[in-house]
Short mmCIF file of C-alpha atoms in Angstrom, two decimals:
data_model
loop_
_atom_site.label_atom_id
_atom_site.label_comp_id
_atom_site.label_asym_id
_atom_site.label_seq_id
_atom_site.Cartn_x
_atom_site.Cartn_y
_atom_site.Cartn_z
CA MET A 1 -0.10 -1.78 -5.57
CA GLU A 2 1.04 -5.09 -4.16
CA LEU A 3 3.25 -5.49 -1.11
CA ARG A 4 5.44 -8.49 -0.43
CA VAL A 5 7.54 -8.86 2.70
CA ILE A 6 11.01 -10.03 1.71
CA ASP A 7 12.61 -10.06 5.14
CA LYS A 8 11.47 -9.02 8.62
CA THR A 9 13.10 -8.97 12.01
CA ASP A 10 12.12 -7.16 15.20
CA GLU A 11 13.80 -3.97 13.98
CA GLU A 12 14.23 -4.31 10.23
CA LEU A 13 11.91 -4.75 7.28
CA ARG A 14 12.47 -5.19 3.56
CA ILE A 15 9.31 -5.04 1.49
CA GLU A 16 8.68 -5.08 -2.25
CA VAL A 17 6.25 -2.40 -3.42
CA ALA A 18 5.07 -3.61 -6.82
CA GLY A 19 3.84 -1.11 -9.38
CA GLU A 20 5.34 2.02 -7.85
CA ASP A 21 8.14 4.34 -8.92
CA HIS A 22 10.32 7.10 -7.45
CA THR A 23 7.34 9.41 -6.94
CA PHE A 24 5.59 7.22 -4.38
CA MET A 25 8.76 5.71 -2.94
CA ASN A 26 10.22 9.15 -2.13
CA VAL A 27 7.00 10.17 -0.38
CA ILE A 28 6.81 7.06 1.81
CA LYS A 29 10.55 7.17 2.55
CA GLY A 30 10.25 10.81 3.63
CA ALA A 31 7.28 10.03 5.85
CA LEU A 32 9.17 7.14 7.42
CA LEU A 33 12.17 9.35 8.18
CA GLU A 34 9.81 11.72 10.04
CA THR A 35 8.25 8.87 12.04
CA ASP A 36 9.26 8.41 15.67
CA GLY A 37 11.37 5.31 16.20
CA VAL A 38 12.62 5.02 12.63
CA ALA A 39 16.41 4.98 12.49
CA ALA A 40 16.74 4.63 8.71
CA ALA A 41 14.57 4.27 5.62
CA THR A 42 15.62 3.84 2.02
CA TYR A 43 14.51 2.22 -1.20
CA ASP A 44 16.12 0.72 -4.29
CA VAL A 45 14.64 0.64 -7.77
CA ASN A 46 17.73 -0.14 -9.81
CA PRO A 47 17.41 -3.71 -11.09
CA GLU A 48 20.85 -3.73 -12.70
CA GLN A 49 22.55 -3.22 -9.34
CA SER A 50 20.08 -5.32 -7.35
CA GLY A 51 20.45 -8.79 -8.77
CA GLY A 52 17.71 -8.39 -11.37
CA GLN A 53 14.97 -7.08 -9.07
CA THR A 54 12.40 -5.15 -11.07
CA GLU A 55 10.14 -3.69 -8.36
CA PRO A 56 11.11 -1.14 -5.68
CA ILE A 57 12.37 -2.53 -2.40
CA LEU A 58 11.68 -0.44 0.71
CA SER A 59 14.06 -0.98 3.64
CA ILE A 60 13.24 0.20 7.16
CA LYS A 61 15.37 0.04 10.30
CA THR A 62 13.81 1.01 13.62
CA GLU A 63 15.05 1.68 17.11
CA ALA A 64 14.75 -1.03 19.76
CA GLY A 65 11.16 -1.78 20.67
CA VAL A 66 9.62 -0.24 17.53
CA ASP A 67 8.11 -2.73 15.09
CA PRO A 68 8.94 -1.69 11.52
CA LEU A 69 5.47 -2.71 10.29
CA ASP A 70 3.91 -0.39 12.87
CA ALA A 71 6.25 2.40 11.75
CA LEU A 72 5.22 1.82 8.12
CA GLY A 73 1.56 1.99 9.14
CA ASP A 74 2.15 5.25 11.01
CA ALA A 75 4.01 6.75 8.05
CA SER A 76 1.25 5.68 5.66
CA ARG A 77 -1.42 7.31 7.82
CA ASN A 78 0.68 10.51 7.96
CA VAL A 79 0.89 10.58 4.16
CA GLN A 80 -2.87 10.08 3.91
CA GLU A 81 -3.52 12.89 6.41
CA THR A 82 -1.17 15.23 4.55
CA VAL A 83 -2.92 14.54 1.24
CA GLU A 84 -6.35 15.10 2.82
CA ASN A 85 -5.20 18.39 4.37
CA PHE A 86 -3.73 19.54 1.07
CA SER A 87 -6.93 18.62 -0.80
CA ALA A 88 -9.05 20.54 1.72
CA ALA A 89 -6.78 23.59 1.52
CA PHE A 90 -6.83 23.43 -2.28
CA GLU A 91 -10.62 23.22 -2.40
CA SER A 92 -11.03 26.15 -0.01
CA ALA A 93 -8.60 28.24 -2.09
CA ARG A 94 -10.59 27.76 -5.30
#
């Protein structure tokens, strides 16, 4: 996975997430929407409607005073924790 910041302001971030598809993008978008300070999160993977873009673009808008990169980091850690908890529960259920 490669990340490339396309545009960043104090409260908005657009980042290309190379090599991913709907599966990952839906997970990270959902985690962002559950993150404190995130006002909106979405992604686009449709190159025909996006000027020829071929990799997913994640867009994040945060509330005043919340850095979107920090929000993305928080959401990523939450996804990691959820996966670890699921793995532990799965292993104990075996």
